[in-house]
XYZ file of C-alpha atoms in Angstrom:
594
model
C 104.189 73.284 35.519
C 102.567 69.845 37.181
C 105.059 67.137 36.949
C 104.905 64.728 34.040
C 106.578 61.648 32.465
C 107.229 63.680 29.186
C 110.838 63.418 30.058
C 114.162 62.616 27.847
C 116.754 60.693 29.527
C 120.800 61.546 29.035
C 123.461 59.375 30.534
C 126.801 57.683 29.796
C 126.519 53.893 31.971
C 127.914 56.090 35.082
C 125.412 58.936 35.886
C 122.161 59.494 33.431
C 119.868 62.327 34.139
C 115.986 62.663 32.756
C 115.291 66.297 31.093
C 111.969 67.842 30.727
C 109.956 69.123 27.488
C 111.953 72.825 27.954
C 115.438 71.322 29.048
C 115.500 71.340 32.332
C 117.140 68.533 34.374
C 114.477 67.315 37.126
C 116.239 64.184 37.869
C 119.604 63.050 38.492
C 121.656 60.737 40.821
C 125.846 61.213 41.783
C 127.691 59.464 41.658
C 125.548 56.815 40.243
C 121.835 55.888 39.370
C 121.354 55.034 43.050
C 123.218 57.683 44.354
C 121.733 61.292 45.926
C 119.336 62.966 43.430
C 120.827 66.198 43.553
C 118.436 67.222 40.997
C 115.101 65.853 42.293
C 112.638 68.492 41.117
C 110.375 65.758 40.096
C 109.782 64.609 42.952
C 109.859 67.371 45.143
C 106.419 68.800 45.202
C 105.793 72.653 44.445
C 109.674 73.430 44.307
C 110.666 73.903 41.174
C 113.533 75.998 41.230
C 115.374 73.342 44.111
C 116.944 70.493 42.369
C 116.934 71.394 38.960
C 118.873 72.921 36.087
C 117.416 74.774 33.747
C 117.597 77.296 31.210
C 115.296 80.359 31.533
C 114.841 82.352 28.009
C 113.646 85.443 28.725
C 109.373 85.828 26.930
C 109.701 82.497 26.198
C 107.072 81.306 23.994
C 107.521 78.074 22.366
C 110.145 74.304 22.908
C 110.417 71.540 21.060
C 113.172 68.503 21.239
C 114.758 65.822 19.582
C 117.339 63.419 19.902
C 120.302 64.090 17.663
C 119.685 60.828 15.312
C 121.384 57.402 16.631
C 122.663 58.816 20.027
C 121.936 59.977 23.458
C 122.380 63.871 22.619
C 119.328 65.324 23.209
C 118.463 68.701 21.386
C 116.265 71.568 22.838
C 115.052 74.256 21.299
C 113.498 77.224 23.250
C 111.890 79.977 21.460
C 111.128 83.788 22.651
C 108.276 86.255 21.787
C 110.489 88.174 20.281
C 111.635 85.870 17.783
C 115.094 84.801 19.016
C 115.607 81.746 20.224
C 118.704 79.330 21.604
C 119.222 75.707 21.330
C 120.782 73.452 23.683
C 122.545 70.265 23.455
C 122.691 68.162 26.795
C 124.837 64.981 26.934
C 126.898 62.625 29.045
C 130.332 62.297 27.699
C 131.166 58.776 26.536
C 134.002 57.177 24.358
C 137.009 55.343 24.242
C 139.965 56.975 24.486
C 143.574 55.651 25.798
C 142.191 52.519 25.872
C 139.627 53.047 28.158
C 135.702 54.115 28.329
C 135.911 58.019 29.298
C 132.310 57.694 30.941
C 133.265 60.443 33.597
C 130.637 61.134 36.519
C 129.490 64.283 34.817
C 126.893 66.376 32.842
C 127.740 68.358 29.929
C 125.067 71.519 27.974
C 126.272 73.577 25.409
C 124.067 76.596 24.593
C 124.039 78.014 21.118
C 122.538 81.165 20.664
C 120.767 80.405 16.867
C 117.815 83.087 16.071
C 117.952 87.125 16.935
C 119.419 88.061 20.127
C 118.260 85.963 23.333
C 118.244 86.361 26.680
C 119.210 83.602 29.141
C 118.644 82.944 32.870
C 120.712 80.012 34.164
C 118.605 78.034 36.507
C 121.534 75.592 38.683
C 120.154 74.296 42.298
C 121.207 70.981 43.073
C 120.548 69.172 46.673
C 122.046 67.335 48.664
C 120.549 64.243 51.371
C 117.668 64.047 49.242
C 116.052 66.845 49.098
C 117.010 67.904 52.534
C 119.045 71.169 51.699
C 120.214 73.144 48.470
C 123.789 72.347 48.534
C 126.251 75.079 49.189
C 128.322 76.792 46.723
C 131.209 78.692 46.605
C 133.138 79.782 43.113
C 136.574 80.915 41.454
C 136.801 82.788 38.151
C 135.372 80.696 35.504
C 133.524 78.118 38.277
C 131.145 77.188 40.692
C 131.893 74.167 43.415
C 128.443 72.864 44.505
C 128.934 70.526 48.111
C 126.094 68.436 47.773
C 127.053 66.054 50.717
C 130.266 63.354 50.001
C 129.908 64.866 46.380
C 131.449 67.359 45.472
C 130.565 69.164 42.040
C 132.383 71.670 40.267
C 130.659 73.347 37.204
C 133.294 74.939 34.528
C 132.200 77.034 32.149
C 132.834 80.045 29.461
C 129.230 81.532 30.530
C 129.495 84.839 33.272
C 130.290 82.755 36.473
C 128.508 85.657 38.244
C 125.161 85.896 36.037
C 124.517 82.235 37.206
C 125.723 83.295 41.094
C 122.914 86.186 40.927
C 120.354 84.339 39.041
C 120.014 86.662 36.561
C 119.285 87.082 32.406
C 121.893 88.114 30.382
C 122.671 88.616 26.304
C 123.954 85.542 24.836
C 125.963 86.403 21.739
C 128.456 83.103 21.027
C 128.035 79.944 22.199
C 128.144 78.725 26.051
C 129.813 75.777 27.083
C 129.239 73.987 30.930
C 130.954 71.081 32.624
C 129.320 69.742 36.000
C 131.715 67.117 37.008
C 134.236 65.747 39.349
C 135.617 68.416 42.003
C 138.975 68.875 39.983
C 140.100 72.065 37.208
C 138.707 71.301 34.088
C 142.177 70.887 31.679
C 142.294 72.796 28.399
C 139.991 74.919 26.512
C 136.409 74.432 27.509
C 135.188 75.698 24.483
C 137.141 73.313 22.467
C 137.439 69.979 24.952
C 133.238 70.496 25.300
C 132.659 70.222 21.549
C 135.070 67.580 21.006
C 133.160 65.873 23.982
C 130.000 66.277 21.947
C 131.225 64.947 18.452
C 133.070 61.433 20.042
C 130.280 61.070 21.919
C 127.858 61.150 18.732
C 130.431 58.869 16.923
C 130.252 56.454 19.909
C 126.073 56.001 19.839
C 125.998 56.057 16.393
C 128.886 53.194 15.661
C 127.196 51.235 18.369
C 123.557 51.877 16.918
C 125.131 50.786 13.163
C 126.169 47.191 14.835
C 122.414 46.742 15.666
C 120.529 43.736 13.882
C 117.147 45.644 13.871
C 113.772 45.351 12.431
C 112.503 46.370 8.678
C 109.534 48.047 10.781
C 109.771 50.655 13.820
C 113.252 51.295 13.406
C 113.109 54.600 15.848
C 111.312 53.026 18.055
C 113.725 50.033 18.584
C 116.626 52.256 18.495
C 115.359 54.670 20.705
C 114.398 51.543 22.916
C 117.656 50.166 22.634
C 119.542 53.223 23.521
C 117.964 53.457 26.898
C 118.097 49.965 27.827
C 121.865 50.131 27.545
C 121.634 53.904 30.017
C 120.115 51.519 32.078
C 123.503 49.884 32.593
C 126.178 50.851 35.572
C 128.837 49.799 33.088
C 131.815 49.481 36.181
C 129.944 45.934 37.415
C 127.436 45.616 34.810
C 124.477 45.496 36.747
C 121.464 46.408 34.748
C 118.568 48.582 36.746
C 114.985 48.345 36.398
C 114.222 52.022 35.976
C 116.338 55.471 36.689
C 113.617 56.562 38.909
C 112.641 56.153 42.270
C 108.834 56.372 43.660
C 106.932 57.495 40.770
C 103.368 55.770 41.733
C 101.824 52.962 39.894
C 98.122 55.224 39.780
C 97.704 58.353 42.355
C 97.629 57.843 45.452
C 98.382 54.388 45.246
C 101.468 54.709 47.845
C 102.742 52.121 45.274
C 106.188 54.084 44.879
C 109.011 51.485 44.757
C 112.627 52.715 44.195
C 113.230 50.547 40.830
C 117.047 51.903 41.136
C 118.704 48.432 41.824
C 119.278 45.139 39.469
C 116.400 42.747 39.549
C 117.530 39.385 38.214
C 114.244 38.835 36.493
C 114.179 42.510 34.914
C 117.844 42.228 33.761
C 117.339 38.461 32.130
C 114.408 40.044 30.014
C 116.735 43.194 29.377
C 119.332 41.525 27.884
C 117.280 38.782 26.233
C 115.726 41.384 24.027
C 119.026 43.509 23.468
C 120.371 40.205 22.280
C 117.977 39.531 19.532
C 119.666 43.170 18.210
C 123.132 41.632 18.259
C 124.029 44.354 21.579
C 126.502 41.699 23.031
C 128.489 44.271 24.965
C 125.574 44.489 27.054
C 125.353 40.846 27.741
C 128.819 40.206 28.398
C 129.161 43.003 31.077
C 125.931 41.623 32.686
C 127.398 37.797 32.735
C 130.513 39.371 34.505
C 128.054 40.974 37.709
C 125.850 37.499 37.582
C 129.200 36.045 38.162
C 130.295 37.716 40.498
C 126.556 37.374 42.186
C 126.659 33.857 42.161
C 130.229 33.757 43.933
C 128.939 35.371 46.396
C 126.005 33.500 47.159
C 127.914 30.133 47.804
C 125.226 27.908 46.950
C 123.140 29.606 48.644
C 119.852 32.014 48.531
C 119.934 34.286 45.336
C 117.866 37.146 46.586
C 115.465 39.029 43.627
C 117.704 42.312 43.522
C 120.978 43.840 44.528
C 122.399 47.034 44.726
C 124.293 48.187 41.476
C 127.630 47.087 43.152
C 126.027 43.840 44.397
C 125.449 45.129 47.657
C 123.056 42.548 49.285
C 121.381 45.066 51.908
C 119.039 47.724 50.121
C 117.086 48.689 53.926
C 114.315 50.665 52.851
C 113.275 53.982 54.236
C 111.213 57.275 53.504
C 113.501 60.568 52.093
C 110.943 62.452 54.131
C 112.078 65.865 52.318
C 110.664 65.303 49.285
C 107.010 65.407 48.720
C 106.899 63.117 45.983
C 105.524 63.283 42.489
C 102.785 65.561 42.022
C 102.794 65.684 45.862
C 102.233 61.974 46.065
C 104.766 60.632 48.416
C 106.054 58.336 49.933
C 109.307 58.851 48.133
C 110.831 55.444 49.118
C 114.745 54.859 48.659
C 116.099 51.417 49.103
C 113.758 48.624 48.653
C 113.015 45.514 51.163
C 111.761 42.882 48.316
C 115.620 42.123 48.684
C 114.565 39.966 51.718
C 112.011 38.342 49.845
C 111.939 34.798 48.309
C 111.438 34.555 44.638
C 112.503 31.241 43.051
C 112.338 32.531 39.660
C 115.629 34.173 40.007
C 117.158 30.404 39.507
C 116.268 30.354 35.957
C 116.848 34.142 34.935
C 120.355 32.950 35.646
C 121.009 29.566 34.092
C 119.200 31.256 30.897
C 121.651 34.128 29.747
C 124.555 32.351 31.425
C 124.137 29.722 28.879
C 124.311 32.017 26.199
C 127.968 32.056 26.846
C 128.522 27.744 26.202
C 127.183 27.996 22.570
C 127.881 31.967 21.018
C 131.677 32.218 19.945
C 131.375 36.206 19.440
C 131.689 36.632 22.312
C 135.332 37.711 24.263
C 134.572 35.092 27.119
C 132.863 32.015 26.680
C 131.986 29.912 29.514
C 133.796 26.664 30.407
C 133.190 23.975 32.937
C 134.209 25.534 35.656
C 131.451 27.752 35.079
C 129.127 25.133 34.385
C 130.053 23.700 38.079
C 129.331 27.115 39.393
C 125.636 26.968 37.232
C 125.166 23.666 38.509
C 124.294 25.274 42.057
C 121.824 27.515 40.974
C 120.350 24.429 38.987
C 120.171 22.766 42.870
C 118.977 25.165 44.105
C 115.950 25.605 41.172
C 115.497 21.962 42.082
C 114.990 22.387 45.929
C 112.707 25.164 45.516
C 110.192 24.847 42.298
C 107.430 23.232 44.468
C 107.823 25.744 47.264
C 106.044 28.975 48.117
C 107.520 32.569 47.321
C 106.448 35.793 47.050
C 106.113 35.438 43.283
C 107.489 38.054 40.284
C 104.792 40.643 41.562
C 106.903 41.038 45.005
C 103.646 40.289 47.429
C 104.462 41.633 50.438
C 101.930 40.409 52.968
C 101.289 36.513 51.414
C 103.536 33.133 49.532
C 102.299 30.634 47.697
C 103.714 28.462 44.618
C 103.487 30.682 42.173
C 103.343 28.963 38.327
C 105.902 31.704 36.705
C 108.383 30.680 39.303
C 107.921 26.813 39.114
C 107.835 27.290 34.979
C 111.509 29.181 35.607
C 112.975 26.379 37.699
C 111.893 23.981 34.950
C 113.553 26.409 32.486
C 117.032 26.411 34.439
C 117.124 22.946 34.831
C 115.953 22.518 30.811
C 118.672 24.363 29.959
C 121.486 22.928 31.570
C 120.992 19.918 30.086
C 121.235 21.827 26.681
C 124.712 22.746 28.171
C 125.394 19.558 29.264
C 125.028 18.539 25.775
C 127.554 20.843 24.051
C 129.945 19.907 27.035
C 129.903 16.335 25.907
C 128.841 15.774 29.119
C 125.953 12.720 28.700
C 125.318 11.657 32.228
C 124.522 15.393 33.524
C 122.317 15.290 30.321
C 120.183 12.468 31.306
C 120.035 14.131 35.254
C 119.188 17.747 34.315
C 116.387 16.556 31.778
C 114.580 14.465 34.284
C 114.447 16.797 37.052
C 113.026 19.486 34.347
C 110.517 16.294 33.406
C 109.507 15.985 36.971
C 108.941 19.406 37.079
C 106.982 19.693 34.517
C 105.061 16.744 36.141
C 104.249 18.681 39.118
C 103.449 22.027 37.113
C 101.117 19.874 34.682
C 99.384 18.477 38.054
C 99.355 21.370 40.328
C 98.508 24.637 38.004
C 96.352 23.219 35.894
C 92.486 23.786 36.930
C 90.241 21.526 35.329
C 87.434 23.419 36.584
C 88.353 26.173 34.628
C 90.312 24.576 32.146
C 93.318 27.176 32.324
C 96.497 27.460 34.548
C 96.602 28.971 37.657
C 98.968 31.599 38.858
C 99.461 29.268 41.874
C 99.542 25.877 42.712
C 97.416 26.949 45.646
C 94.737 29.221 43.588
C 92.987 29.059 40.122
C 93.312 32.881 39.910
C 95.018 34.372 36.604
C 98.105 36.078 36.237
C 99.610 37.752 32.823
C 103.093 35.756 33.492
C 101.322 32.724 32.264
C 101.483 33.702 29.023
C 105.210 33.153 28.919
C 104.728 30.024 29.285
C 105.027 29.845 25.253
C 107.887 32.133 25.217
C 110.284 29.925 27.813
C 109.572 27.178 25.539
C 107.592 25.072 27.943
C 104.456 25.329 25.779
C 103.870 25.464 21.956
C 101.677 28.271 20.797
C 98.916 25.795 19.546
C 99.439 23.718 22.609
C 95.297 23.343 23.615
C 96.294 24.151 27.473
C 97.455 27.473 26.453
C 94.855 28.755 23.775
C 92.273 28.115 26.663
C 94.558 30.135 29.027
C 95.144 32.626 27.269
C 91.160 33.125 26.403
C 90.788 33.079 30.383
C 93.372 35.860 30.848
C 91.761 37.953 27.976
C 88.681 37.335 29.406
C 89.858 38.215 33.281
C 92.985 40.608 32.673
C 92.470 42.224 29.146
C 91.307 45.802 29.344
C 90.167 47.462 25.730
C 93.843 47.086 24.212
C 95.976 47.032 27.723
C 96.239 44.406 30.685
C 96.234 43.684 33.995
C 99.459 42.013 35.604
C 96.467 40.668 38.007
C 93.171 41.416 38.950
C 93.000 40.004 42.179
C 93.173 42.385 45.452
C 96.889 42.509 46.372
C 98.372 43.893 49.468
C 97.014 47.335 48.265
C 93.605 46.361 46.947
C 93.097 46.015 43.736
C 95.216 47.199 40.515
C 93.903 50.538 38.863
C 96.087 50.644 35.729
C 97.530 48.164 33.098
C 101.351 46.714 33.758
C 102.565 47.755 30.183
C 105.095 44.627 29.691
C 102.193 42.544 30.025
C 100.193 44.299 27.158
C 103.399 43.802 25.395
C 102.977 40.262 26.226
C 99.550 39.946 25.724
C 100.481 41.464 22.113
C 103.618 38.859 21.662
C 100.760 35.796 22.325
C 98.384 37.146 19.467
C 101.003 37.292 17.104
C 101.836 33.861 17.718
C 98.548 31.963 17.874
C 97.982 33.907 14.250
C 95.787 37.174 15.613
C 98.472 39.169 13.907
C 96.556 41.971 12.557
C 95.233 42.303 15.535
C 98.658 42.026 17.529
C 99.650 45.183 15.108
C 97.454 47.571 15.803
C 97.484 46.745 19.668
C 101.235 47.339 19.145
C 100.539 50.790 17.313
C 97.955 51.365 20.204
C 100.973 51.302 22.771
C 103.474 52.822 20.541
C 100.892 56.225 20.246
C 101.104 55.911 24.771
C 105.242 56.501 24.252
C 106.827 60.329 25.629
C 107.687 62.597 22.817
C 110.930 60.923 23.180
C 109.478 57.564 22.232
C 109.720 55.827 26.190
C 107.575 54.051 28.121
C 107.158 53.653 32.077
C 105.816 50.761 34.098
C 101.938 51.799 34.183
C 99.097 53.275 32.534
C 96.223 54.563 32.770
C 93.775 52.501 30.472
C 90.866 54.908 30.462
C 92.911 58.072 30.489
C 95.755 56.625 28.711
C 98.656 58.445 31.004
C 101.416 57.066 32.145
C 102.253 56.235 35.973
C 104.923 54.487 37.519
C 108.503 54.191 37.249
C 110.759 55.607 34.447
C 111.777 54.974 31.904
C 110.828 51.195 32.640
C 112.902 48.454 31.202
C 110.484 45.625 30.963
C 108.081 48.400 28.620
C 111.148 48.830 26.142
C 112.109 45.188 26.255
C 108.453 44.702 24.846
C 108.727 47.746 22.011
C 112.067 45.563 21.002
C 110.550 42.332 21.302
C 106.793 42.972 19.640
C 108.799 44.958 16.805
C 111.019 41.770 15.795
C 108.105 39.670 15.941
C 105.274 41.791 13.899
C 107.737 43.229 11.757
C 107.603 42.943 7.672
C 111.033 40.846 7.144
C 113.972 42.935 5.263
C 113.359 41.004 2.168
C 110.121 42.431 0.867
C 112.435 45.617 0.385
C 115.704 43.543 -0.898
């Protein structure tokens, strides 16, 4: 079967892994998202049966799936010729218990045999040094040890140990039960200690789902949506990652394959902006802790675009040059070197969910003014650098210029420490952080605006159009009828919009020219309708995008927008921070039903 993006992911903010349309694992890092893909069938060409788990029903005719409703237990259902078929529940255990998150590094299926009399092949080959070799096993009585490198895996189970050895079908007749975790004996029953796993784990997405604040409208989709963003989570430091994936290409044979694996400053701000609007706070809070933490370490100095999960500042980039790639397409790229880039938005993704913490009294930590001292850097340093060049949010590689997004951001962190200021009681840092944002918005109002034709510019230096121009609305720098932005936003239709998707850019990059749409900026091109009063309109573009999601209701970074497939990185955080956001906006409000 070619490779696809019609793929479910499972996880517990520790390890996640992405399933396939018949329950097979082709993804999946230990012993975390940016660890070694021991199962890395998606990206490994031809091999199918190396780096994946799978379950192989023997004259298997039909699957279908489903999410058990308000979680992250996916269901499969595979059906024989013969009419029996099995159904299998794959999770990542997660709940509180003594106090603590159990979010172990481990992968749990349960197998229930549920129509006539089926028979199973068990399908288990992870790798090790990506891709490089299948890693070697050796087994007891009721498991398997996998050594894939520094990680060790043990598998427990109630299934025949030596069915799964030989690779070969076999009668199920009662229900199977597997554990691929930690290198230590599984304690207690399996049978019993699985499907206790499986029921707190259900009562854990569901309790959290039930403290969402969600729309009247598209209530799957934002919960689905919201469910992943939080996967997207390393819970121990709260970093937030752009995507589980690694080096799916933006459009064939681009040799646009990024590893999206890390925490982008920009992609996190937007991630928790939108989970916030839900009322996810837990989210938010964790994040605030790894910004922190980021901003310690940076002294007052240089906040680079990304870090590693752990905030590891070096993320050297290199080729894993046994894997072919998707569909064949490599390079598969791990690490990524827009780490040494400049990108002077980063300043005001910051300041803006930091501030959160001065004004909302849910939460367990608010900020104080030691932590406004601390914010006061990165305001500095917003300062210093609004009017200088950088390599923008669209991580050019090969050219720097002022790019309008970033200048707009500085203007936003400084804007919004004076709103800090404010609550602090604090009147003279008021009056300074307001007129640095004024003379930045001086400069902007100078530099990026092009008379000639009569829209901003993505640069100071250039009159070409960007899609991150229409934010300019949503950091509050413009007003939706401001006259500026109407005619920019009729430029970037006319430049950027494609049928009902759009361009990030349309200008030749450092790998010519884009060949599919950038699906947050449809979402952003659908936010801007809505709000200049195109809101029909902004619906059924909305719909439009909603009928592009996986059967598991997901979107990645790209598309196609003459084919309509999906390309890039998944499952991309930026395209379910727009299904949240366009749902709250176009949404019916609760009380036409109250």
């Amino acid at each position: 079967m070619t490779a696809n993006l019609e793929l479910a992911p499972i996880g517990n903010c520790q390890v996640s892994a992405l399933v396939d349309e018949e329950g097979g694992f082709v993804w999946g890092c230990v012993p975390r998202v940016d660890g070694d893909p021991v199962f890395c069938s998606l990206l490994n060409g031809d091999e199918k049966d190396r780096g994946t788990w799978r379950f192989e029903l023997e004259g298997q005719v039909n699957a279908s799936q489903h999410y058990e409703r308000n979680s992250a237990i996916l269901k499969t259902r595979l059906e024989a010729e013969d009419g029996s078929a099995v159904e299998i529940s794959d999770f990542a255990p997660r709940y509180e218990t003594s106090g603590r998150m159990y979010r172990p590094v481990a992968f749990t299926r349960i197998v229930r045999p549920v129509a006539g009399a089926p028979r199973l092949k068990v399908v288990l080959a992870p790798m090790k040094n990506y891709g490089e070799q299948l890693a070697p096993t050796n087994n007891g009585t009721n498991h398997i040890r996998y050594l894939a490198g520094p990680q060790t895996l043990r598998l427990s189970t109630d299934a025949p140990v030596g069915y799964i050895l030989e690779g070969r079908h076999y009668r199920v007749e009662s229900d199977q039960h597997f554990f691929l975790g930690p290198d230590e004996p599984f304690v207690g029953n399996i049978r019993s200690e699985v499907r206790r796993m499986e029921a707190n784990t259900a009562k854990y997405w569901q309790h959290w789902v039930r403290g969402l604040h969600i729309p009247l409208e598209w209530q799957e989709e934002t919960i689905r949506a919201a469910i992943s963003l939080k996967l997207c989570q390393h819970e121990e430091t709260g970093a937030i990652v752009a995507a589980l994936t690694t080096s799916i290409p933006e459009a064939a044979n681009s040799q646009r394959n990024w590893d999206y694996r890390y925490c982008w400053i920009r992609d996190s701000y937007y991630t928790v902006q939108a989970l916030n609007r839900l009322g996810a706070l837990d989210v938010l809070e964790k994040y605030l802790a790894y910004l922190r933490n980021i901003v310690d370490q940076a002294r007052g100095g240089q906040i680079q675009p990304l870090y590693s999960v752990m905030g590891a500042e070096e993320l050297d980039e290199f080729e894993a040059e046994h894997l072919a790639g998707y569909r064949g397409m490599g390079p598969v790229r791990v690490g990524n070197a827009a780490y040494k880039q400049v990108q002077y938005d980063c300043y005001g993704q910051i300041v803006m969910p930091t501030a959160q913490a001065f004004f909302d009294q849910r939460l367990l930590r608010m900020a104080d003014e030691t932590d406004f001292a601390h914010l006061e850097e990165v305001g500095e340093a917003a300062w210093a650098k609004h009017d200088k060049p950088d390599a923008g949010l669209w991580e050019f590689r090969t050219r720097q210029e002022v790019h309008t997004y970033s200048a707009v951001m500085c203007w936003a962190a400084c804007d919004r420490l004076a709103n800090v200021a404010a609550t602090l009681g604090k009147g003279d840092r008021v009056v300074f952080w307001k007129q640095r944002a004024e003379k930045i918005r001086a400069t902007i109002e100078e530099k990026a605006w092009r008379e000639d034709g009569e829209h901003y510019g993505a640069s100071f230096e250039n009159g070409y159009l960007d899609a991150s121009l229409l934010q300019m609305v949503e950091l509050r720098f413009l007003k939706p009828d401001d006259e500026r932005f109407i005619k920019t936003f009729a430029a970037i239709e006319r430049d950027l919009r494609r049928g009902d998707h759009m361009l990030r850019y349309a200008a030749e990059d450092d790998f010519g020219a884009p060949e599919t749409a950038f699906n947050v900026c449809t979402f952003w091109l659908i936010e801007a309708l809505g709000l200049v009063g195109r809101r029909e309109e902004a619906r059924e573009i909305f719909e439009s995008m909603l009928s592009h999601t996986t059967h598991s209701g997901l979107l990645s970074e790209d598309l196609d927008y003459e084919t309509g497939e999906l390309w890039g990185n998944f499952p991309q955080t930026y395209s379910l921070v727009g299904i949240i956001n366009c749902a709250g906006l176009l949404s019916k409000p609760w009380s036409e039903v109250r």
